[in-house]
Tab-separated table of C-alpha atoms in Angstrom:
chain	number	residue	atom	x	y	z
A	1	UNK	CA	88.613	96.388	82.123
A	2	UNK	CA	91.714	95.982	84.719
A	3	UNK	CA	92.000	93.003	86.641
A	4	UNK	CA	94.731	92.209	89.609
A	5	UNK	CA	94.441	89.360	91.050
A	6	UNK	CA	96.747	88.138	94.345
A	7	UNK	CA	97.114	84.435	94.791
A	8	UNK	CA	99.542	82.187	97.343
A	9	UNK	CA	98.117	83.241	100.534
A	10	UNK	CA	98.271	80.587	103.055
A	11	UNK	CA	98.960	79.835	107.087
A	12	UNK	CA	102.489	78.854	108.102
A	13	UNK	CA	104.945	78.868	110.770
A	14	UNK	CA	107.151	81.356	112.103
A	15	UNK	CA	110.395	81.198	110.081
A	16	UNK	CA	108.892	79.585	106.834
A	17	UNK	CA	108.554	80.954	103.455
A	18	UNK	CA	105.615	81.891	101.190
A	19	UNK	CA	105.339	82.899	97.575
A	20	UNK	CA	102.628	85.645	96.785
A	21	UNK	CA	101.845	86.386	93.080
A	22	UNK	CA	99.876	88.802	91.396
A	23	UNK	CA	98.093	88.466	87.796
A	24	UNK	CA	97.169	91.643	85.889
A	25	UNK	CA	94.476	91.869	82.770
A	26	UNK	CA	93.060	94.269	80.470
A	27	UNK	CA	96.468	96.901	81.008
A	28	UNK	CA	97.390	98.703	77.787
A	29	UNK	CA	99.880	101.417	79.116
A	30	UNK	CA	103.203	100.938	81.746
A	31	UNK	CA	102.811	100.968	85.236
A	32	UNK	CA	105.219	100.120	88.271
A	33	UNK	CA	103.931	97.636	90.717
A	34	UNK	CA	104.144	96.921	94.127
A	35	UNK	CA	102.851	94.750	97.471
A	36	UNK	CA	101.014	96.865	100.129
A	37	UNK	CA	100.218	94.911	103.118
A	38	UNK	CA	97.756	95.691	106.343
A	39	UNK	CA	97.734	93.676	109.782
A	40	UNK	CA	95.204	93.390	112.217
A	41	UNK	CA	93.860	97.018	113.753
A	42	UNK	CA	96.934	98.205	111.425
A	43	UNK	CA	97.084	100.969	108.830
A	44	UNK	CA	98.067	99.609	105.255
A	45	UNK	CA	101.672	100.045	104.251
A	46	UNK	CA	104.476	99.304	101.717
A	47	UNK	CA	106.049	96.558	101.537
A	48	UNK	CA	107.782	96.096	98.505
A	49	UNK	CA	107.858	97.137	94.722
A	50	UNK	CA	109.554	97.661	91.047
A	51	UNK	CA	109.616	99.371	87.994
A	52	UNK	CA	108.244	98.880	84.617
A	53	UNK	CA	112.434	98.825	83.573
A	54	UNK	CA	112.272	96.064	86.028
A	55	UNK	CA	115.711	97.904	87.442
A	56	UNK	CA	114.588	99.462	90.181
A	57	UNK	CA	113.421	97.531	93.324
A	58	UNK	CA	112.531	98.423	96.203
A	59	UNK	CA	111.471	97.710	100.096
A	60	UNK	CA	110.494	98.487	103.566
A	61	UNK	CA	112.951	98.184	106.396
A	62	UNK	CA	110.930	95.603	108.362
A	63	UNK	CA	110.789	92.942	105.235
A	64	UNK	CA	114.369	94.144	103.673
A	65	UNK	CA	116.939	90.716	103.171
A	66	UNK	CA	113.978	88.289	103.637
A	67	UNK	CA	111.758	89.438	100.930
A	68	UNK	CA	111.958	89.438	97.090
A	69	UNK	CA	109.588	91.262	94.653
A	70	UNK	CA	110.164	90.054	91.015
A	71	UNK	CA	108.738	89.392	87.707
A	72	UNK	CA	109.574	87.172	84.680
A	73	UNK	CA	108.711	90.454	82.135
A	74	UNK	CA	106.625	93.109	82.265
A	75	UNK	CA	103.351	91.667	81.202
A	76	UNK	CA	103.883	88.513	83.419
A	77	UNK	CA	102.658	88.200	86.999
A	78	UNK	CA	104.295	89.985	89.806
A	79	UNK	CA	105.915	87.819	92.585
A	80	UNK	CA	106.528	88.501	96.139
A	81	UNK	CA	108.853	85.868	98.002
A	82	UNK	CA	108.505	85.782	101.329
A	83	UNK	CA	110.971	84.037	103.866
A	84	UNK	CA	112.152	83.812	107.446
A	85	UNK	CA	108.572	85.019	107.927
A	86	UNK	CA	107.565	86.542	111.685
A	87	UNK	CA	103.966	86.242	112.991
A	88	UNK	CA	104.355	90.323	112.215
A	89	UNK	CA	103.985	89.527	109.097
A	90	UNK	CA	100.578	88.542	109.375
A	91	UNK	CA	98.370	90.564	107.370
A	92	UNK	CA	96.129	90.949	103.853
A	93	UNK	CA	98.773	91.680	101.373
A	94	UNK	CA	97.199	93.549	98.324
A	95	UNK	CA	99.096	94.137	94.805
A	96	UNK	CA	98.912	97.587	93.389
A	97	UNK	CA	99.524	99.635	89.898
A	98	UNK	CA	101.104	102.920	89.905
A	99	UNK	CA	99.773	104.405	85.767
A	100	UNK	CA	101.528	107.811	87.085
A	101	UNK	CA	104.890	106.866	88.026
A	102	UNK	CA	106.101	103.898	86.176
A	103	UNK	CA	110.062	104.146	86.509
A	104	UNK	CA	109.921	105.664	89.873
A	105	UNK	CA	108.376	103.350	92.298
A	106	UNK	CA	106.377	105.447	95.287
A	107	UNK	CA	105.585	103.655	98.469
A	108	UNK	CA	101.979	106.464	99.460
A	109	UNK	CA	99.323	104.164	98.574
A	110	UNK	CA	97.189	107.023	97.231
A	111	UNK	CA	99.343	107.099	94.127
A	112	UNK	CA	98.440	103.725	93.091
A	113	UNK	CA	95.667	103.389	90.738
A	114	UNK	CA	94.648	99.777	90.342
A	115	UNK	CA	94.270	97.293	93.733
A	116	UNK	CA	93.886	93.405	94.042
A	117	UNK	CA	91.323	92.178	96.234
A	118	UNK	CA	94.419	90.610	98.819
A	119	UNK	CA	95.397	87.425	99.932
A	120	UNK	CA	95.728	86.369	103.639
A	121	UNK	CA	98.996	85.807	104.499
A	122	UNK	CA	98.814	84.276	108.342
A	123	UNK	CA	101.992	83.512	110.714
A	124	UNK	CA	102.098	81.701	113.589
A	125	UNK	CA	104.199	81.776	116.286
């Protein structure tokens, strides 16, 4: 049975930094991975992801040069690091498994197979 797990949710101030990760269980093929996110009376959207390779990153405009998706391999948890953060930023960030596209990451969130339950993430101004 699959398992994702987000973790590192928290409240803090506008212009300090957070570090989201995301633990995966009972996987036996290659996926790519990435952090969806969805804000108050918002529709969910992309905010960040990578390959199986590991090669490939990438991100949405709004989070691009303060954000930072990684991983220490490709069994090991999935990381999001998140600084200069804006009270924009507030919102349920979910991790998310892509079976059908594992090199390429897509940002539709209809292509990803396997969903975390989220983590809070909540900025204030």
């Amino acid at each position: 049975q699959v398992q994702v797990v987000e973790s590192g949710g928290g409240l803090v101030q506008t212009g300090g930094s957070l570090r989201l990760a995301c633990a995966r269980s009972g996987l036996s093929f290659v996926y790519s991975m990435a952090w969806f996110r969805q804000g108050p009376g918002k529709e969910r959207e992309f905010v960040a992801g990578i390959n199986w390779n590991g090669d490939s990153t990438d991100y949405a405009d709004s989070v691009k040069g303060r954000f930072t998706v990684s991983r220490d391999n490709a069994n090991g948890p999935l990381y999001l690091q998140m600084n200069r953060l804006k009270p924009e930023d507030t919102a349920v960030y979910y991790c998310a498994l892509d079976v059908g596209s594992p090199l390429i990451i897509r940002r539709e969130g209809d292509s990803y197979n396997y969903w975390g339950p989220g983590t809070q993430v909540t900025v204030s101004s």
